[in-house]
XYZ file of C-alpha atoms in Angstrom:
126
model
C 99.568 83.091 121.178
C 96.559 83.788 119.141
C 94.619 86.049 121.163
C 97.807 88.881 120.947
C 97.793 88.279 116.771
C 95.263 91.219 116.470
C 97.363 93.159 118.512
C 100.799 92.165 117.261
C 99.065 92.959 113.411
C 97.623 96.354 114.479
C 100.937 97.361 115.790
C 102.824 96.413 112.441
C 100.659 97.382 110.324
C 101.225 100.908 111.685
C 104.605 100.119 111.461
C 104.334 99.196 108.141
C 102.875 102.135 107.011
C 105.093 104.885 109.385
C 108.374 102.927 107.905
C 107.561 103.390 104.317
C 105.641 107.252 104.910
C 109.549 108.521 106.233
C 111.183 106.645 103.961
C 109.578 108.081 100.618
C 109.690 111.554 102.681
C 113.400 111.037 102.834
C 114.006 111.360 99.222
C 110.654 113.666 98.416
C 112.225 116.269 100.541
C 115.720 116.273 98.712
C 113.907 117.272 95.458
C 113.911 120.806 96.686
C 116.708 121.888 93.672
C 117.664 125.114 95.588
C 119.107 123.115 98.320
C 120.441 119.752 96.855
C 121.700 119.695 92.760
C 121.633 115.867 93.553
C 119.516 113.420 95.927
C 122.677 112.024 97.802
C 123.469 108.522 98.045
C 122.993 108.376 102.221
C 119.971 109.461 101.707
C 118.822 107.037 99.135
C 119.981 104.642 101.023
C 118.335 105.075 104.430
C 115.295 105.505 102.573
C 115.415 102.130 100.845
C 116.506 100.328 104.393
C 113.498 102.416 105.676
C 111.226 101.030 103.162
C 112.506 97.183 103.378
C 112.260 97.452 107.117
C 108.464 99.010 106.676
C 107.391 96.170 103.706
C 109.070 93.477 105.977
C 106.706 94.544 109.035
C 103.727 94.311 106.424
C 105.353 90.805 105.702
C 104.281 90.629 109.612
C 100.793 91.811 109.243
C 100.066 89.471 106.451
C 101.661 86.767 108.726
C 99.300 86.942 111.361
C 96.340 87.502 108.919
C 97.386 83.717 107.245
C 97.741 82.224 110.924
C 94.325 82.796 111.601
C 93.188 80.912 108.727
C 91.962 77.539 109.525
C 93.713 76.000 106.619
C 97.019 77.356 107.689
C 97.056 75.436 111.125
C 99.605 72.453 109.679
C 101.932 75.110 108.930
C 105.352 75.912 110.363
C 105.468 80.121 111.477
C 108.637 80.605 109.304
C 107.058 78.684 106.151
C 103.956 81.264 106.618
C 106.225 84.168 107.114
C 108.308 83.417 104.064
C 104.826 82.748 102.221
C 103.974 86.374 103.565
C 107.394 87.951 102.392
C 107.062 86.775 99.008
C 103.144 87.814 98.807
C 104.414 91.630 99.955
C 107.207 91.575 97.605
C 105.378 90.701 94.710
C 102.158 93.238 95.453
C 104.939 96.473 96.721
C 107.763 95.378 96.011
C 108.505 98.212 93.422
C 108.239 101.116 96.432
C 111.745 100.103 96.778
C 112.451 101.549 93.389
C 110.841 105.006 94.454
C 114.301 106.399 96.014
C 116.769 105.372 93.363
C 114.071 106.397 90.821
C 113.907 110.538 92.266
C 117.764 110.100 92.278
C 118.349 108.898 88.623
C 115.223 111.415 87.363
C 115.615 114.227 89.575
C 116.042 117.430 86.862
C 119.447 119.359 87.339
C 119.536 122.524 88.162
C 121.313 125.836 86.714
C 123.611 126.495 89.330
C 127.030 125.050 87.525
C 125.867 126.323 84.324
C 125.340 129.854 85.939
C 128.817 129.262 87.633
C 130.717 128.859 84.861
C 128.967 131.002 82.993
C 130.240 133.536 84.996
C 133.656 132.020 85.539
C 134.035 132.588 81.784
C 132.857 136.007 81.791
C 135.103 137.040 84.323
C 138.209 135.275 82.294
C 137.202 137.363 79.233
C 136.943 140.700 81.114
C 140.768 140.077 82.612
């Protein structure tokens, strides 16, 4: 088992790091205000699954970094992993926060103002 752990950590840490790229990109590419007036809710939440799933395969990464630790050896694999969770959730745990944060901040745009703007304007004139 422990001559695959640099291969089984390589592999998740790429994981890791692919998971959480798309995820952010998710809601980063909804911030274009011409096409979207709000980040929708879908979208925020694929990106935060996206993001768990990604910090939960760095959860596996730091895994196999503790079980080759010599001190680690009396261990159970599901005490280390939950030892691993709670390390990655305390260090990134707040890239979670990074979709519902662009959907709560994201600036309006014009485009109902200008709308009824002009729905007004077009009352007055009849």
């Amino acid at each position: 088992m422990y001559e695959y752990l640099n291969i089984i950590q390589l592999i998740s840490g790429i994981a890791a790091a692919a998971l959480v790229f798309i995820g952010i990109f998710i809601s980063v590419k909804k911030l274009n205000p011409e096409k979207y007036e709000t980040i929708p809710v879908k979208s925020t939440v694929i990106s935060i699954a996206l993001i768990a799933l990604g910090l939960l395969s760095y959860a596996v990464t730091k895994t196999c970094t503790n079980l080759t630790v010599e001190t680690a050896e009396h261990y159970e694999l599901g005490t280390i992993y939950f030892a691993s969770v709670g390390e990655v959730v305390k260090s990134f745990g707040f890239v979670l926060l990074v979709p519902i944060l662009f959907r709560l901040f994201k600036p309006r745009t014009a485009k109902k103002e200008t709308a009824a703007q002009d729905f007004s304007e077009e009352l007055e004139e009849n």
